[in-house]
mmCIF file of C-alpha atoms in Angstrom:
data_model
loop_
_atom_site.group_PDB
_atom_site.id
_atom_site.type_symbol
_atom_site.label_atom_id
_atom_site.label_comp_id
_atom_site.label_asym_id
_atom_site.label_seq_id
_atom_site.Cartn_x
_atom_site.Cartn_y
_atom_site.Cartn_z
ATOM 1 C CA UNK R 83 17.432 -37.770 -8.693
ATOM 2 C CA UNK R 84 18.675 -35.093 -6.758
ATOM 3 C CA UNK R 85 17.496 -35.080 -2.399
ATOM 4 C CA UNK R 86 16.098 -31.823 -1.420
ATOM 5 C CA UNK R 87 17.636 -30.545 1.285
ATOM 6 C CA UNK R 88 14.817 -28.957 3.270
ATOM 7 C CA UNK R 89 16.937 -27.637 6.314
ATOM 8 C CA UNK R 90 18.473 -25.340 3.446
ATOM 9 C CA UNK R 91 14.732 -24.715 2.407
ATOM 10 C CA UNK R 92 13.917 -24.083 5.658
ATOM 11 C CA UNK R 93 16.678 -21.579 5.712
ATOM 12 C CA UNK R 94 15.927 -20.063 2.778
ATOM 13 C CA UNK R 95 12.022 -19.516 4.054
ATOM 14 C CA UNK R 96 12.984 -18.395 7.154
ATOM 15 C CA UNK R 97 15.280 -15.446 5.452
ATOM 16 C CA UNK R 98 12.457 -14.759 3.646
ATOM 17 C CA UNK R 99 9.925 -14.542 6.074
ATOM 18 C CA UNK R 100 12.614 -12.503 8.040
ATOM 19 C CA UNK R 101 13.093 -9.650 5.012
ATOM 20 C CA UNK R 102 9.111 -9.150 4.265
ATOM 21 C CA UNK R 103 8.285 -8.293 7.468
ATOM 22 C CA UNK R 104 11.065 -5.746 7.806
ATOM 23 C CA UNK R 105 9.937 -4.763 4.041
ATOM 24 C CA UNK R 106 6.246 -4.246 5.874
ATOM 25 C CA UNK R 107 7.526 -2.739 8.752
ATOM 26 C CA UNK R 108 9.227 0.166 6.269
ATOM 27 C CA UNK R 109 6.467 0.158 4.252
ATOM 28 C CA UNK R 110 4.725 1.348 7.153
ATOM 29 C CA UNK R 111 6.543 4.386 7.867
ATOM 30 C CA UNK R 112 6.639 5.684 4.220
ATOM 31 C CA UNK R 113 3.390 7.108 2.933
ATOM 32 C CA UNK R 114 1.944 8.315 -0.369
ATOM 33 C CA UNK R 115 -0.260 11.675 -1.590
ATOM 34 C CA UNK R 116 -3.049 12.082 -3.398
ATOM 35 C CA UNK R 117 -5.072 14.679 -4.284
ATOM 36 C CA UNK R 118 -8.422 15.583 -6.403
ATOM 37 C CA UNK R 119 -10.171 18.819 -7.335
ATOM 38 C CA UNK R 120 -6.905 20.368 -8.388
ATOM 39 C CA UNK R 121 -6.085 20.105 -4.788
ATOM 40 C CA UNK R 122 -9.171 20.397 -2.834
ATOM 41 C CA UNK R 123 -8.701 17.376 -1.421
ATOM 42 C CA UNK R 124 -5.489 15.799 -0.202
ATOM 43 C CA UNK R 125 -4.880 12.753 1.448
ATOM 44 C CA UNK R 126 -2.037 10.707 2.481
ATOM 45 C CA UNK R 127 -1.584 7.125 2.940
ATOM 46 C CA UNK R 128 0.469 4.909 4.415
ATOM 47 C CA UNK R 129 2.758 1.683 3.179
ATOM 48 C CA UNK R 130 -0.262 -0.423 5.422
ATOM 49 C CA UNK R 131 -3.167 1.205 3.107
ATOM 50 C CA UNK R 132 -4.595 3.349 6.395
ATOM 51 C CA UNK R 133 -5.164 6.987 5.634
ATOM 52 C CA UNK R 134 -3.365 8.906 7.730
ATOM 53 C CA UNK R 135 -4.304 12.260 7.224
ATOM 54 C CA UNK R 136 -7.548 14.197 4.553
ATOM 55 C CA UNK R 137 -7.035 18.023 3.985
ATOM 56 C CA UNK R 138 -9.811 19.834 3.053
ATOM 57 C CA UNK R 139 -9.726 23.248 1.218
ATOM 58 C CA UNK R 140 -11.523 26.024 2.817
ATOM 59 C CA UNK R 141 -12.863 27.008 -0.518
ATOM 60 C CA UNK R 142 -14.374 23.534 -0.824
ATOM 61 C CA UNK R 143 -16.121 23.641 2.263
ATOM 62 C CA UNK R 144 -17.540 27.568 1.486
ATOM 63 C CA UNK R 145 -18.914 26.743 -1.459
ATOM 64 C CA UNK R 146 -21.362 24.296 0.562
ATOM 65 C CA UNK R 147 -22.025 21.534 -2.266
ATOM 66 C CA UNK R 148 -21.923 18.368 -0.030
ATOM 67 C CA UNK R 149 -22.129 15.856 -2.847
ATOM 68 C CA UNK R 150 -18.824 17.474 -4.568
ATOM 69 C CA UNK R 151 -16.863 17.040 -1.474
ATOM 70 C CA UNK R 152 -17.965 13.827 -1.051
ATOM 71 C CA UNK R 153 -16.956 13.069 -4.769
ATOM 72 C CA UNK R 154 -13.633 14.173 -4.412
ATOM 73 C CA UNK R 155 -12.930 12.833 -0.703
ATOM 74 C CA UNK R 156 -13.577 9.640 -2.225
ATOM 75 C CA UNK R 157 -11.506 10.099 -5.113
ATOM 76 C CA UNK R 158 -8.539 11.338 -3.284
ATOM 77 C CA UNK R 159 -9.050 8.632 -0.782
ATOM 78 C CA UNK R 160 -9.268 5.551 -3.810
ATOM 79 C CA UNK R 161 -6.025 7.162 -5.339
ATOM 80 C CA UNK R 162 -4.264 7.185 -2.001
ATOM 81 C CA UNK R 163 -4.558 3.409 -1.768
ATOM 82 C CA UNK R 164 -3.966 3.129 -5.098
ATOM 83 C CA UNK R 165 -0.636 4.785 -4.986
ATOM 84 C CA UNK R 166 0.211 3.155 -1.501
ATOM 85 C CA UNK R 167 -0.415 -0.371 -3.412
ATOM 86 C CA UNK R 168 1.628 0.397 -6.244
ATOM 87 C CA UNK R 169 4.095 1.426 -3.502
ATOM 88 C CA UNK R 170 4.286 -2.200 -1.916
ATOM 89 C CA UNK R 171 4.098 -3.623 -5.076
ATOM 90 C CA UNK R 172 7.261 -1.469 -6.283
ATOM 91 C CA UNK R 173 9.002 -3.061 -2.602
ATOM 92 C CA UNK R 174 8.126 -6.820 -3.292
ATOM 93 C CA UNK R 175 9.598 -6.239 -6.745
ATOM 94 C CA UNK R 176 12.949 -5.326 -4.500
ATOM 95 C CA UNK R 177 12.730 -9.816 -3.498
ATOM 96 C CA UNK R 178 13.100 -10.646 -6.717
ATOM 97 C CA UNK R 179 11.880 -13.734 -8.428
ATOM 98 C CA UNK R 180 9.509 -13.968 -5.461
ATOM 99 C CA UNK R 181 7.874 -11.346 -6.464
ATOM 100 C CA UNK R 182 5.663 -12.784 -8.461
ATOM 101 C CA UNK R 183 3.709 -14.624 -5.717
ATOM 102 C CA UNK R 184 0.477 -13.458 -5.134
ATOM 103 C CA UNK R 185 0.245 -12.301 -1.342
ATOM 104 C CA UNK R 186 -2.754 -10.289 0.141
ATOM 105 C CA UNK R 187 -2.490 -6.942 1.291
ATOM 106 C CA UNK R 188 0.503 -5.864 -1.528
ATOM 107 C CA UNK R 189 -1.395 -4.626 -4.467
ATOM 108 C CA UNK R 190 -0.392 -7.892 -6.144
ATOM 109 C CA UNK R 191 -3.395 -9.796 -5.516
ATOM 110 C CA UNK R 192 -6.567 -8.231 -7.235
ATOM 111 C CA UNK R 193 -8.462 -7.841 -3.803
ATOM 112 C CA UNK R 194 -8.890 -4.324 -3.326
ATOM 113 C CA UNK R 195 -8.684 -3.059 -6.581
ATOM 114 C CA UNK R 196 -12.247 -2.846 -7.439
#
């Protein structure tokens, strides 16, 4: 039987420790858009799931139906993070056969997804 050589698995772990959080810190800096109500709403969100910015249509806010708004902030806003997770999921494909692990925060794990 084979000895495992942990200093090279130590290596190996630090590497990847090393390349996910430069993968988060990109992540970060690139951001996603949604939209709902043909563009009533926009949002965008960034590669750490915070919403960085919510447009609002003028025409949206004339029209002075509070529960629509509110409808189609949130829907915006769920499709934001939505997109932003499929985003980091898309990146830890880039580590290859790790990318199968289940790690929380990157879409990958089920939390967040309700």
């Amino acid at each position: 039987m084979a000895e495992i050589d942990l200093s090279a698995l130590m290596q190996q772990a630090q590497a990847l420790q090393t390349r996910m959080k430069e993968m988060q810190e990109a992540a970060s800096l690139k951001t996603v858009e949604a939209q709902a109500g043909g563009g009533m709403v926009r949002v965008v969100v960034d590669g750490t799931l915070r919403v960085r910015k919510i447009e609002i249509d003028a025409a949206i806010v004339g029209a002075n139906d509070k529960s629509m708004l509110e409808d189609l902030v949130l829907v915006a806003v769920n499709d934001g993070i939505a997109r932003a997770q499929k985003m980091l999921a898309d990146e830890m494909g880039k580590l290859g056969p790790l990318s199968a692990l289940q790690i929380p925060g990157f879409g990958n794990d089920g939390f967040g997804n309700e």
